[in-house]
Each structure stands twice: as C-alpha cells, then as structure tokens.
Tab-separated table of C-alpha atoms in Angstrom:
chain	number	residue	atom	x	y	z
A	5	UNK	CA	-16.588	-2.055	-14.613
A	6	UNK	CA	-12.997	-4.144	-14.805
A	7	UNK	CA	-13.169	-6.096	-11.548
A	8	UNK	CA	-9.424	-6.810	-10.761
A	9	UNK	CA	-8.509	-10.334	-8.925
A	10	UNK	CA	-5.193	-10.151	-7.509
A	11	UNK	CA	-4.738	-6.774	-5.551
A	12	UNK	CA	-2.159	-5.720	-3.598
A	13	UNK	CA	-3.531	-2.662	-1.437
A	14	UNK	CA	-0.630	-0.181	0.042
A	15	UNK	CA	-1.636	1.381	3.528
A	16	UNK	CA	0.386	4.651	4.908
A	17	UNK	CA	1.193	3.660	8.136
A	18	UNK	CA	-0.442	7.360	9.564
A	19	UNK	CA	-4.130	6.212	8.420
A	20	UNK	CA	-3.471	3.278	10.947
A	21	UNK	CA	-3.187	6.065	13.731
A	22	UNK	CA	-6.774	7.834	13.297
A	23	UNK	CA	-6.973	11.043	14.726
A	24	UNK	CA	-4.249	10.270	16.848
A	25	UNK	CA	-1.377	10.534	14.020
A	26	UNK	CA	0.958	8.684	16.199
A	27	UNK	CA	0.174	4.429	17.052
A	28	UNK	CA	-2.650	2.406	16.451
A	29	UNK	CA	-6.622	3.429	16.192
A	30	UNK	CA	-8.817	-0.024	16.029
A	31	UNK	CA	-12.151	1.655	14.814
A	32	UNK	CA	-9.492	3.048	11.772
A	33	UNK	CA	-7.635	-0.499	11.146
A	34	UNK	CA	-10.509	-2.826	11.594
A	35	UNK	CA	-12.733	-0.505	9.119
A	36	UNK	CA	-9.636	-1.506	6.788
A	37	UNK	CA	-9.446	-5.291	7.492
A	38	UNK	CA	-12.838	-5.828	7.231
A	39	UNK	CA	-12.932	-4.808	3.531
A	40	UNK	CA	-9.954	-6.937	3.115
A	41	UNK	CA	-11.646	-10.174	4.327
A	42	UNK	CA	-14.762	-9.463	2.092
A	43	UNK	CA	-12.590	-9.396	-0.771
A	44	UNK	CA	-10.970	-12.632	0.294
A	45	UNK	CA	-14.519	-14.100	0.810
A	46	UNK	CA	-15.223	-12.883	-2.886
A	47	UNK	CA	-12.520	-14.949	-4.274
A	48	UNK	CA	-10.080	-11.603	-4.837
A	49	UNK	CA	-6.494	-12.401	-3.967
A	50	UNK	CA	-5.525	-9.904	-1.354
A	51	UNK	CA	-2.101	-8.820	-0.270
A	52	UNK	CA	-0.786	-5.566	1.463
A	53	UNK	CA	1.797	-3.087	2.010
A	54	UNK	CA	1.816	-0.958	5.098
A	55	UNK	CA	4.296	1.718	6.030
A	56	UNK	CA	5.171	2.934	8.882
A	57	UNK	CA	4.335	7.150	9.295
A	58	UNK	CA	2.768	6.168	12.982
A	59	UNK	CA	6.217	5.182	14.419
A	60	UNK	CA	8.883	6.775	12.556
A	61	UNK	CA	10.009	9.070	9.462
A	62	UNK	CA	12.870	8.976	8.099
A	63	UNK	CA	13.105	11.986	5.951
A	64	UNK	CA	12.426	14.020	9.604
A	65	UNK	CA	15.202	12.390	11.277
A	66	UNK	CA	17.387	15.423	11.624
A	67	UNK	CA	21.031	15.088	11.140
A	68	UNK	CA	20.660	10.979	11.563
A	69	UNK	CA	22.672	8.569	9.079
A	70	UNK	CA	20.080	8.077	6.402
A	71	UNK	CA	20.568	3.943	6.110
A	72	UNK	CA	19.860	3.762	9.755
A	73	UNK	CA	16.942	6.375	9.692
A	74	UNK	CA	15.962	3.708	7.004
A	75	UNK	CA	16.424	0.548	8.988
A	76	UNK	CA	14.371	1.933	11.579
A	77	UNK	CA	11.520	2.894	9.263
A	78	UNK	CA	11.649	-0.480	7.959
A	79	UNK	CA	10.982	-1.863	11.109
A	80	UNK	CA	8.271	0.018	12.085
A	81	UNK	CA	6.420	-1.742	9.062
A	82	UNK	CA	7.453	-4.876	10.425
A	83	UNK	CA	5.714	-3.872	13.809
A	84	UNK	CA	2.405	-2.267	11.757
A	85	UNK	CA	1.922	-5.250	9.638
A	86	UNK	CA	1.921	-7.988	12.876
A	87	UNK	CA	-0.465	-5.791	14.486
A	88	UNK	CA	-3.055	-5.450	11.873
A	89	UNK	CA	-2.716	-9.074	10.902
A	90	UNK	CA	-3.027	-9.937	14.401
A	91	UNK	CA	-6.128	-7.899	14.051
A	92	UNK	CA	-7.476	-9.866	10.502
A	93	UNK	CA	-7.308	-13.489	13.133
A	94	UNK	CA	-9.121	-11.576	15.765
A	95	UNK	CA	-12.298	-10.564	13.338
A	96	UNK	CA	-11.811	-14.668	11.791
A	97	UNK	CA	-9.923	-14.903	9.473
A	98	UNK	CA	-5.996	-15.903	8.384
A	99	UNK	CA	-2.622	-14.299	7.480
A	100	UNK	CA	0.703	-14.116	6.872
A	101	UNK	CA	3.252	-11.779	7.384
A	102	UNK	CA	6.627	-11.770	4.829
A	103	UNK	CA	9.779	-10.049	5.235
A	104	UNK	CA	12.825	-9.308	3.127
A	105	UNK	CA	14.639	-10.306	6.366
A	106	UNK	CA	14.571	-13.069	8.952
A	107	UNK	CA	13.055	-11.471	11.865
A	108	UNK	CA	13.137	-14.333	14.222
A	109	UNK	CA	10.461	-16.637	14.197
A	110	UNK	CA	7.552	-13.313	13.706
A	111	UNK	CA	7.662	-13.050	10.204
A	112	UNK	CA	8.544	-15.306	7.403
A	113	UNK	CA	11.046	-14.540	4.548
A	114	UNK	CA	9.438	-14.105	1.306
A	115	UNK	CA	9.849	-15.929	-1.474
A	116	UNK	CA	7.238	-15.613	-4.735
A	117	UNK	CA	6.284	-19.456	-4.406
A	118	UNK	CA	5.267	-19.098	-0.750
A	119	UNK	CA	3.313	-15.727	-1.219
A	120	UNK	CA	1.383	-17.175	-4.129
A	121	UNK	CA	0.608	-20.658	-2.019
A	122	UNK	CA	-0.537	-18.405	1.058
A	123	UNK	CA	-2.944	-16.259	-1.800
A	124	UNK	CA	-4.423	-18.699	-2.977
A	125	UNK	CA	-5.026	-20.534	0.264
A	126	UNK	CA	-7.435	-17.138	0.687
A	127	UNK	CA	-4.426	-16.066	3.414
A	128	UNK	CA	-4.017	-12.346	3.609
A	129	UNK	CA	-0.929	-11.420	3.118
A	130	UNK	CA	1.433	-8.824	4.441
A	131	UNK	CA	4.810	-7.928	2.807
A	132	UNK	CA	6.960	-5.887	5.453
A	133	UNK	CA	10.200	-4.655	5.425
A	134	UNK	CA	10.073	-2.505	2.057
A	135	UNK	CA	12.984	-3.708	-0.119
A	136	UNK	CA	15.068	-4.743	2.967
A	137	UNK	CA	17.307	-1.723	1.218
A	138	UNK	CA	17.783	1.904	2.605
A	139	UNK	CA	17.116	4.702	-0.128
A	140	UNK	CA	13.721	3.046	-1.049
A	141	UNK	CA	10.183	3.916	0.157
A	142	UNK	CA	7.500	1.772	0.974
A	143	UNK	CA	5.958	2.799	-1.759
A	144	UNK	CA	8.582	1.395	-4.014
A	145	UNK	CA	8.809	-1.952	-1.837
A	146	UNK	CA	4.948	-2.039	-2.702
A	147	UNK	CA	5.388	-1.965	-6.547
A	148	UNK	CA	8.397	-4.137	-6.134
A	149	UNK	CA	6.276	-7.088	-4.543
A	150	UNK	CA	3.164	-5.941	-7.077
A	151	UNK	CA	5.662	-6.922	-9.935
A	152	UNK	CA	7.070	-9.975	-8.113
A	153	UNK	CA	3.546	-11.457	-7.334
A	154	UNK	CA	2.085	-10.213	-10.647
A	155	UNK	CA	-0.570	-8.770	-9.417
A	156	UNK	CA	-3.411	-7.164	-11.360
A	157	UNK	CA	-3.132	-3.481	-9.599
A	158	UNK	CA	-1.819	-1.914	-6.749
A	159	UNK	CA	-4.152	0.325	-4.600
A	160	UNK	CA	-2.905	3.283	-2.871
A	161	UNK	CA	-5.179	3.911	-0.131
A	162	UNK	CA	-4.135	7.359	1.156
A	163	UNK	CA	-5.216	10.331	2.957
A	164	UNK	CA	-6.228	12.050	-0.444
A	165	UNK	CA	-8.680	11.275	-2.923
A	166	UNK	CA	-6.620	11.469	-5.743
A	167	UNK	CA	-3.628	12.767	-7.546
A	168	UNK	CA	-3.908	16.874	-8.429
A	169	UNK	CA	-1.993	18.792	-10.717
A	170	UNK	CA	-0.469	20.489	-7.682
A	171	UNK	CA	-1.184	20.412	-3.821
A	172	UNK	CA	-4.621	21.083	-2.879
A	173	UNK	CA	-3.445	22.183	0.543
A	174	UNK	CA	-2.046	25.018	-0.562
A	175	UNK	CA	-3.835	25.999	-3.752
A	176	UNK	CA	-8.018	25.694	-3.745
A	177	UNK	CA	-7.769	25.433	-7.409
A	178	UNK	CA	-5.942	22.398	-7.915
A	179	UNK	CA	-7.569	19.754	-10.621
A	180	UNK	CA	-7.816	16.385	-9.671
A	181	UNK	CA	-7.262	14.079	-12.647
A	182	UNK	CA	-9.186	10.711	-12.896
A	183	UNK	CA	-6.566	9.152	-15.012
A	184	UNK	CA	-2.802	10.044	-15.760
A	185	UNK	CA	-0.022	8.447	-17.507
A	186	UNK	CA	3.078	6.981	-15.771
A	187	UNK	CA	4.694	9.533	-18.383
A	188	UNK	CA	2.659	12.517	-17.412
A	189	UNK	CA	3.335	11.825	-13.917
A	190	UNK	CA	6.848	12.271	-14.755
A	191	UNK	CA	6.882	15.194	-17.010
A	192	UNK	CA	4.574	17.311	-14.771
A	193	UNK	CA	6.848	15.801	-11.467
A	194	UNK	CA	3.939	15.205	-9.150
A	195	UNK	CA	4.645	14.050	-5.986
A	196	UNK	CA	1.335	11.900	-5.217
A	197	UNK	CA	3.765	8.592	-5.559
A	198	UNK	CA	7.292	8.133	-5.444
A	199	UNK	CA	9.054	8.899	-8.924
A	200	UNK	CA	11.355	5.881	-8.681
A	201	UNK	CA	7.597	3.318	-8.010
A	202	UNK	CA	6.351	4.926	-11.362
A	203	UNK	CA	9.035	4.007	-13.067
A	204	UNK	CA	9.156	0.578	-12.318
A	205	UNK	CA	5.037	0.681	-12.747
A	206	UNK	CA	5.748	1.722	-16.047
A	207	UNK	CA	8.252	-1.115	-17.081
A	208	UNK	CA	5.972	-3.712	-15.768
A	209	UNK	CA	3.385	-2.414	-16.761
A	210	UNK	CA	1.485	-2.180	-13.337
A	211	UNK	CA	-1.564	0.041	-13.135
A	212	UNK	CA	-1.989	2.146	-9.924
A	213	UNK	CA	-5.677	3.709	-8.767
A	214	UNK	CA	-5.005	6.170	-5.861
A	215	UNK	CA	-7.922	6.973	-3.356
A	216	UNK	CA	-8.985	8.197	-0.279
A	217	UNK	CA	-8.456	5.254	2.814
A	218	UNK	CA	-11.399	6.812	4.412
A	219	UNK	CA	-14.247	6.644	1.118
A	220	UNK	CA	-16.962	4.305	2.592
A	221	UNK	CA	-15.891	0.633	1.577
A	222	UNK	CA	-13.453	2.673	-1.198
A	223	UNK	CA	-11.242	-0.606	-0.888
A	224	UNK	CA	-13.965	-3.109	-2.174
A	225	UNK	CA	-15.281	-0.175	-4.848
A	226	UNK	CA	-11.897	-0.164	-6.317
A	227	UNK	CA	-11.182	-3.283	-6.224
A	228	UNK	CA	-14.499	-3.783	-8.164
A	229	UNK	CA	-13.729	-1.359	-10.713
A	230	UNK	CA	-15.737	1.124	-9.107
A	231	UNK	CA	-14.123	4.747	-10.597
A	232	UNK	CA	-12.891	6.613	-7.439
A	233	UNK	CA	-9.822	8.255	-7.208
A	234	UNK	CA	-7.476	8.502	-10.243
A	235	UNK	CA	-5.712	5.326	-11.823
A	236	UNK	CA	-2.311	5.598	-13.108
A	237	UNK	CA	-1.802	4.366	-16.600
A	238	UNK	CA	1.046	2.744	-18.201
C-alpha cells in the first residue's frame, strides 16, 4: 500500500452537522479530529479544507447577488474551521487556522512559507476562506492550497463512498468506479467534484481518493493507502 505523507483532507461542512444537517454535532467532528491527530502523531503532515453546507449555500440563495451569496459562504468556512480547531486544542493537540483574508486577529493570512513551518511543527492546519474569490467552490480552494503546499493527495471525505457513473440516489444500478481519470471525469461529466478542481488536479498533477466521512477510521485507511473509495488519476 502507497502510504502518502503530506495530506490535505477536504471536509463538507454538512458532515460537521450529524444528523442535524444544520450547525455543529461533537460526537461527528471529534470522530474526525481524532483521526487527524493520529496522523499527526504518525509523522503525516496534515492540513484541511472545510466548507461550509451547515451555515449557508450559495447556489440556494434565491434571487441573491451571487458574489455576496459567495462572501457569505466563505465565511461560514471561516466560522467551521475555528470551531473544529478549537476542538483539535480541546482533545491536546495544536492548530492553525489560514485565510485568504485578514479576519482580524482570528485567523492568519496564508502564505506557503508559514503553512509549511506550521506542518512541519506537527500543527494542524486549516485553510479557510476558499480562494477569497466568488465563482469558486471550496472544493476548488482545496485543490488550490493542495497545489500551493504540494501536497501528496487531497482526500475528499464526503457523504458518499465513492464516485458512480451516475447518481446512486436515483438509479440502484449505478457502478461505483475504484479509479477514474481526471479525463474520464470530464468526458463522462460527473458531478462527484467540481469540473473546474479536476482541471487544475490534472495540471498539477494532484491525485484525489474520494470516500465516505463516516467509514470507520476511513481518514487514517486512506491516508495509509488503504483502497476505499475511488482515487482520481491524473
């Protein structure tokens, strides 16, 4: 098994909510960041991406002006990502939180040489904000900091297991594929992962493995090499 070392795990901000679909669900978020300090403890460099589906989305903002509908979706991941590192020093360990912004004196604005220092200092790290850019998804603002850090892989943890040839909440006889090209992704237009993050995956070459948030310890297996879920290709 490939055992990657510097992973940068994206979070939708609705698997922070539980059951609830709507705030914050500790049992749900410390189950996350106590995979995250294991993986610290075994020497992986850990950063993450968390959006921000509990609070606000964008795309169901009615009639709203889309760059504000934006702005406030990009501070809702400001608000997820202090909570749930707030929640990595309560269970012992450290963290930082980075921003494209200055957002007073809560975050700190992100610069490669800082995010790498705070890695290696075995500092989880949080990269909120997205892009700092309407028109982008958090998705994108996760490959965008994957390339910038050069990390190793980016993990999707979602509220699927994997990417299908077509939505397996509609049709029972979707496939799930275990692997898939950036290209294929393209040409067949699935919507697992934003089509302007594969892209850039694909330029960078930047590996993605998609997988359920809630497979026991899926965050450590994957980061291990363990084969769960489907990993995107260049």
């Amino acid at each position: 098994m490939q055992r990657y070392n510097k992973v940068l795990v994206k979070l939708s901000g609705e698997a922070l909510a539980g059951k609830n679909g709507v705030g914050f669900n500790n049992d749900t978020i410390d189950k996350v960041v106590k995979q995250l300090i294991k993986l610290t403890e075994d020497n992986f460099l850990v950063s993450v991406v968390i959006g921000g589906g509990n609070f606000w989305r964008g795309r169901t903002s009615g009639d709203m002006d889309r760059t504000r509908a934006d702005q406030i979706g990009m501070l809702a991941t400001v608000m997820n990502a202090i909570y749930v590192a707030d929640r990595v020093r309560a269970l012992g360990a450290t963290s930082e939180v980075m921003t494209p912004f200055k957002v007073g004196t809560m975050t700190k604005v992100f610069s490669k040489e800082d995010a790498l220092n705070s890695l290696q200092q075995k500092k989880i790290v949080f990269f909120a904000g997205g892009t700092g850019h309407p028109y982008f998804s958090t998705d994108s603002g996760a490959v965008l900091k994957g390339c910038e850090i050069e990390a190793d892989i980016l993990l999707f943890a979602k509220n699927i297991d994997g990417i299908y040839d077509s939505d397996p909440k509609i049709n029972r006889q979707a496939i799930k594929y275990d692997e898939i090209s950036c290209k294929e992704i393209i040409e067949k237009n699935l919507k697992a992962v934003d089509m302007a993050s594969i892209v850039l995956c694909m330029e960078n070459n930047l590996p993605i493995i998609v997988f359920d948030l809630n497979e026991e310890n899926g965050i450590i297996r994957v980061a291990n090499g363990e084969n769960i879920g489907t990993k995107i290709f260049i």
